[in-house]
Amino acid sequence: MSQRETLVHLFAGGCGGTVGAILTCPLEVVKTRLQSSSITFYIPAVHLSTVNGATVNRVTRLSPGPFYCLKMILEREGPRSLFRGLGPNLVGVAPSRAIYFAAYSNSKEKLNQIFESESTQVHMVSAGIAGFTAITATNPIWLVKTRLQLDARNRGEKRMSAFECIRKVYHTDGFRGFYKGMTASYAGISETVIHFVIYESIKRKLLELKTSSNMDDGDDSVKEASDFLGLMLAAATSKTCATSLAYPHEVIRTRLREEGTKYKSFFQTLSLVIREEGYWSLYRGLTTHLIRQIPNTAIMMSTYELVVYLLDK
């Protein structure tokens, strides 16, 4: 791959990730809150009158749904809280996606010379290498983003800034503190691998269908609006399957990134969450995650493909 082609994939990946992050940030905040162990939403207190006339408040813990969570954030913290962590997200998403797509494209080109060209093995290994590279390089940014999203403050209270968060993490845990949750992110590479294998397979089928339908036409390299719609649907389908299979790592990662918690390592957190909250707790926030991730991935992948197409013309 030439230097120009590498830069094209870097720029396209950054553009795709940035657009998707901005449009779906509120859902990201809701999802992170639902995954957290410190979620503090309760149903209203029930007043009970005792024999001597005293009143006792009974508060029952509720496992809230995404719409209730969204409502409480808006009521207690204001609309701006739905964009908590957007700064680090924008700082991190462009280099993260750029590194990812560049590593994916370069790995795929080299592996095509070793394995059967454009085979499943090539897509799986390329996606794994790309995921590992991007996670290792950008984990500190995502840790800060998660801390900011979990920083629930009522209206009018001063909110923690990204720089304050960075100083606090370093003061409390040192440099190693910025890499909390990285093991869970590595486990999440499986989601990326599944996603790209399915995506590339659907993309190849769509290309074959277009080629067969345009055999009598001239140039079939010109892309139309329907082509980008097909890529969006392919990305949405592949991401839904991958996310549903690999989602528990998301919950474990959020728990590991919480401030001053009892969660220490990947397997310790996994067993502790199951023991204390049950297996279903590993899927807390899944609905919100899917609602966010499907359009985010569709937007990201289609933007990436569009930018690559425009710059290669």
Coordinates of C-alpha atoms in Angstrom, one line a residue:
M1 CA 0.0 0.0 0.0
S2 CA 1.4 3.4 -1.0
Q3 CA 1.8 6.3 1.4
R4 CA -1.1 8.1 -0.2
E5 CA -3.4 5.1 0.1
T6 CA -2.4 4.8 3.8
L7 CA -3.2 8.5 4.4
V8 CA -6.6 8.1 2.6
H9 CA -7.6 5.2 4.9
L10 CA -6.4 7.1 8.0
F11 CA -8.4 10.2 7.0
A12 CA -11.5 8.2 6.0
G13 CA -11.4 6.2 9.2
G14 CA -11.1 9.4 11.3
C15 CA -14.0 11.0 9.5
G16 CA -16.3 8.0 9.9
G17 CA -15.6 7.7 13.6
T18 CA -16.0 11.4 14.3
V19 CA -19.4 11.7 12.5
G20 CA -20.7 8.6 14.3
A21 CA -19.5 9.7 17.7
I22 CA -21.2 13.1 17.5
L23 CA -24.6 11.9 16.4
T24 CA -24.8 9.1 18.9
C25 CA -23.2 10.6 22.0
P26 CA -26.4 10.8 24.2
L27 CA -27.0 7.1 23.8
E28 CA -23.4 6.4 24.7
V29 CA -23.9 8.2 28.0
V30 CA -27.1 6.3 28.8
K31 CA -25.5 3.0 28.0
T32 CA -22.5 3.7 30.2
R33 CA -24.7 4.7 33.1
L34 CA -26.7 1.4 32.8
Q35 CA -23.5 -0.7 32.7
S36 CA -22.2 0.9 35.9
S37 CA -22.5 -0.6 39.3
S38 CA -23.1 2.8 40.9
I39 CA -26.2 3.7 39.0
T40 CA -28.4 5.6 41.4
F41 CA -32.0 5.7 40.0
Y42 CA -34.8 4.8 42.5
I43 CA -38.5 4.7 42.4
P44 CA -40.2 7.3 44.6
A45 CA -40.2 6.6 48.3
V46 CA -43.3 4.8 49.8
H47 CA -44.5 6.4 53.0
L48 CA -45.6 3.9 55.7
S49 CA -47.4 5.0 58.8
T50 CA -46.4 3.1 62.0
V51 CA -48.5 2.4 65.0
N52 CA -47.2 5.4 67.0
G53 CA -47.8 7.7 64.1
A54 CA -44.2 8.0 62.8
T55 CA -43.6 7.9 59.1
V56 CA -41.0 5.6 57.5
N57 CA -39.7 6.0 53.9
R58 CA -39.1 2.8 52.1
V59 CA -37.0 3.1 48.9
T60 CA -36.8 0.2 46.5
R61 CA -33.9 -0.2 44.2
L62 CA -34.9 -0.2 40.5
S63 CA -33.0 -1.6 37.5
P64 CA -34.0 1.2 35.1
G65 CA -34.6 1.0 31.4
P66 CA -32.9 3.2 28.9
F67 CA -35.9 5.7 28.6
Y68 CA -36.2 6.1 32.4
C69 CA -32.4 6.6 32.6
L70 CA -32.6 9.2 29.8
K71 CA -35.5 10.9 31.6
M72 CA -33.7 11.1 34.9
I73 CA -30.5 12.5 33.3
L74 CA -32.5 15.2 31.6
E75 CA -34.5 16.1 34.8
R76 CA -31.6 16.0 37.3
E77 CA -28.5 17.0 35.3
G78 CA -29.8 18.8 32.2
P79 CA -29.4 18.2 28.5
R80 CA -25.7 19.0 28.5
S81 CA -25.0 15.9 30.6
L82 CA -26.0 13.8 27.6
F83 CA -22.8 15.0 25.9
R84 CA -20.5 14.2 28.9
G85 CA -17.3 12.7 27.6
L86 CA -17.8 14.0 24.0
G87 CA -14.5 15.9 24.2
P88 CA -12.3 12.9 24.9
N89 CA -14.5 10.9 22.5
L90 CA -13.8 13.4 19.6
V91 CA -10.1 13.5 20.6
G92 CA -9.9 9.8 20.6
V93 CA -12.3 8.6 17.9
A94 CA -10.5 10.1 15.0
P95 CA -7.0 8.7 15.8
S96 CA -8.6 5.4 17.1
R97 CA -10.6 4.8 13.9
A98 CA -7.8 6.1 11.7
I99 CA -5.3 3.7 13.4
Y100 CA -7.8 0.9 13.2
F101 CA -8.7 1.2 9.5
A102 CA -5.1 1.8 8.5
A103 CA -3.9 -1.2 10.4
Y104 CA -6.8 -3.3 9.0
S105 CA -6.1 -2.3 5.4
N106 CA -2.3 -2.8 5.7
S107 CA -2.8 -6.2 7.5
K108 CA -5.3 -7.4 4.9
E109 CA -2.9 -6.4 2.1
K110 CA 0.0 -8.4 3.6
L111 CA -2.1 -11.4 4.7
N112 CA -3.7 -11.7 1.2
Q113 CA -0.2 -12.7 0.1
I114 CA -0.1 -15.5 2.7
F115 CA -3.6 -16.8 2.8
E116 CA -6.3 -17.1 0.1
S117 CA -7.0 -13.5 -1.1
E118 CA -10.0 -11.9 0.7
S119 CA -10.7 -15.1 2.6
T120 CA -12.3 -15.3 6.0
Q121 CA -9.0 -16.0 7.7
V122 CA -7.6 -12.7 6.2
H123 CA -10.5 -10.7 7.5
M124 CA -10.4 -12.3 11.0
V125 CA -6.7 -11.9 11.5
S126 CA -6.7 -8.3 10.1
A127 CA -9.5 -7.2 12.3
G128 CA -7.8 -8.7 15.3
I129 CA -4.5 -7.0 14.6
A130 CA -6.2 -3.7 14.0
G131 CA -8.3 -3.9 17.2
F132 CA -5.2 -4.8 19.3
T133 CA -3.3 -1.9 17.8
A134 CA -6.0 0.7 18.3
I135 CA -6.9 -0.4 21.9
T136 CA -3.3 -0.3 23.1
A137 CA -2.8 3.2 21.6
T138 CA -6.0 4.9 22.8
N139 CA -7.1 3.2 26.1
P140 CA -6.2 6.2 28.3
I141 CA -8.6 8.4 26.3
W142 CA -11.5 6.0 26.7
L143 CA -10.9 5.6 30.4
V144 CA -11.2 9.4 30.8
K145 CA -14.4 9.4 28.7
T146 CA -16.0 6.7 30.8
R147 CA -15.1 8.5 34.1
L148 CA -16.7 11.7 32.7
Q149 CA -19.8 9.9 31.6
L150 CA -20.2 8.4 35.1
D151 CA -19.7 11.7 36.8
A152 CA -23.3 12.5 37.7
R153 CA -23.9 16.0 39.0
N154 CA -27.1 17.8 39.6
R155 CA -28.0 21.0 37.7
G156 CA -25.8 23.9 38.8
E157 CA -23.0 21.8 40.3
K158 CA -19.5 22.2 38.8
R159 CA -18.7 19.3 36.5
M160 CA -15.3 17.6 36.4
S161 CA -13.3 18.5 33.3
A162 CA -11.2 16.1 31.3
F163 CA -8.0 17.7 32.7
E164 CA -9.2 17.4 36.3
C165 CA -10.1 13.7 35.6
I166 CA -6.6 13.1 34.2
R167 CA -4.9 14.6 37.2
K168 CA -7.2 12.6 39.5
V169 CA -6.5 9.3 37.8
Y170 CA -2.7 9.9 37.8
H171 CA -2.7 11.0 41.5
T172 CA -4.8 8.0 42.6
D173 CA -3.5 5.2 40.5
G174 CA -0.4 6.5 38.7
F175 CA 0.3 5.9 35.0
R176 CA -1.1 2.4 35.2
G177 CA -4.5 3.7 36.1
F178 CA -5.0 4.9 32.5
Y179 CA -4.9 1.4 31.3
K180 CA -7.7 0.0 33.5
G181 CA -10.2 -2.0 31.4
M182 CA -7.7 -2.7 28.7
T183 CA -8.0 -6.5 29.2
A184 CA -11.7 -6.3 28.7
S185 CA -11.1 -4.3 25.5
Y186 CA -8.8 -7.0 24.3
A187 CA -11.6 -9.5 24.9
G188 CA -13.8 -7.2 22.9
I189 CA -11.6 -7.8 19.8
S190 CA -13.8 -10.9 19.2
E191 CA -16.7 -8.6 18.5
T192 CA -14.6 -6.7 16.0
V193 CA -13.5 -9.9 14.3
I194 CA -17.0 -11.2 14.0
H195 CA -18.3 -7.8 12.7
F196 CA -15.7 -7.5 10.0
V197 CA -16.0 -11.1 8.8
I198 CA -19.8 -10.8 8.4
Y199 CA -19.4 -7.3 6.9
E200 CA -16.9 -8.3 4.3
S201 CA -18.9 -11.3 3.4
I202 CA -22.1 -9.2 2.8
K203 CA -20.1 -6.6 1.0
R204 CA -18.6 -9.2 -1.3
K205 CA -22.1 -10.6 -2.0
L206 CA -23.4 -7.1 -2.8
L207 CA -20.5 -6.5 -5.2
E208 CA -21.2 -9.9 -6.9
L209 CA -24.9 -9.0 -7.3
K210 CA -24.0 -5.6 -8.8
T211 CA -21.4 -7.1 -11.1
S212 CA -23.9 -9.7 -12.4
S213 CA -26.6 -7.1 -12.9
N214 CA -24.2 -4.7 -14.8
M215 CA -22.5 -7.2 -17.1
D216 CA -24.0 -5.6 -20.2
D217 CA -23.3 -2.1 -18.9
G218 CA -20.1 -0.2 -19.3
D219 CA -18.3 0.9 -16.2
D220 CA -19.6 -0.7 -13.0
S221 CA -17.1 1.0 -10.8
V222 CA -19.2 4.1 -10.4
K223 CA -21.0 4.0 -7.1
E224 CA -24.6 5.1 -6.7
A225 CA -26.7 6.0 -3.6
S226 CA -28.1 2.4 -3.5
D227 CA -24.5 1.1 -3.1
F228 CA -23.9 3.2 0.0
L229 CA -27.3 2.2 1.4
G230 CA -26.3 -1.4 1.0
L231 CA -23.1 -0.8 2.8
M232 CA -25.0 0.8 5.7
L233 CA -27.3 -2.2 5.9
A234 CA -24.4 -4.6 5.8
A235 CA -22.6 -2.7 8.6
A236 CA -25.8 -2.6 10.7
T237 CA -26.5 -6.3 10.2
S238 CA -22.9 -7.4 11.0
K239 CA -22.6 -5.2 14.1
T240 CA -25.9 -6.5 15.5
C241 CA -24.7 -10.1 15.4
A242 CA -21.3 -9.3 16.7
T243 CA -22.5 -7.1 19.6
S244 CA -25.1 -9.6 20.8
L245 CA -22.5 -12.3 21.0
A246 CA -19.7 -10.3 22.7
Y247 CA -21.6 -7.7 24.8
P248 CA -20.6 -8.8 28.4
H249 CA -17.0 -7.5 27.9
E250 CA -18.6 -4.0 27.6
V251 CA -20.1 -4.2 31.1
I252 CA -16.9 -5.6 32.6
R253 CA -14.8 -2.9 31.0
T254 CA -17.1 -0.2 32.4
R255 CA -16.9 -1.7 35.9
L256 CA -13.1 -1.9 35.7
R257 CA -12.9 1.8 34.7
E258 CA -15.1 3.0 37.6
E259 CA -13.3 5.1 40.2
G260 CA -12.1 3.3 43.4
T261 CA -14.2 0.1 42.9
K262 CA -13.8 -3.5 44.0
Y263 CA -13.2 -4.6 40.5
K264 CA -9.6 -5.5 39.9
S265 CA -9.2 -7.8 36.8
F266 CA -11.2 -9.2 34.0
F267 CA -12.1 -12.7 35.3
Q268 CA -12.4 -11.4 38.9
T269 CA -14.9 -8.8 37.7
L270 CA -16.8 -11.4 35.6
S271 CA -17.2 -13.8 38.5
L272 CA -18.1 -11.0 41.0
V273 CA -20.8 -9.5 38.8
I274 CA -22.3 -12.9 38.1
R275 CA -22.2 -13.9 41.8
E276 CA -23.7 -10.6 43.1
E277 CA -26.1 -9.6 40.3
G278 CA -26.7 -12.7 38.2
Y279 CA -25.9 -13.5 34.6
W280 CA -28.5 -11.0 33.2
S281 CA -26.4 -8.2 34.6
L282 CA -23.8 -8.9 32.0
Y283 CA -26.3 -7.6 29.4
R284 CA -27.3 -4.4 31.2
G285 CA -27.6 -1.6 28.7
L286 CA -27.6 -3.9 25.7
T287 CA -30.8 -2.4 24.2
T288 CA -29.3 1.1 24.4
H289 CA -26.0 -0.2 23.1
L290 CA -27.7 -1.7 20.0
I291 CA -29.8 1.4 19.5
R292 CA -26.6 3.4 19.5
Q293 CA -24.2 1.0 17.9
I294 CA -26.2 0.1 14.8
P295 CA -26.7 3.6 13.4
N296 CA -23.2 4.6 14.7
T297 CA -21.6 1.7 12.8
A298 CA -23.7 2.2 9.7
I299 CA -22.8 5.9 9.7
M300 CA -19.1 5.2 10.4
M301 CA -18.6 2.5 7.8
S302 CA -20.6 4.3 5.0
T303 CA -18.7 7.6 5.7
Y304 CA -15.4 5.6 5.6
E305 CA -16.3 4.0 2.3
L306 CA -17.6 7.3 0.8
V307 CA -14.5 9.2 1.8
V308 CA -12.2 6.5 0.4
Y309 CA -14.2 6.5 -2.8
L310 CA -14.1 10.3 -3.2
L311 CA -10.4 10.5 -2.5
D312 CA -9.5 7.6 -4.9
K313 CA -11.4 9.1 -7.8

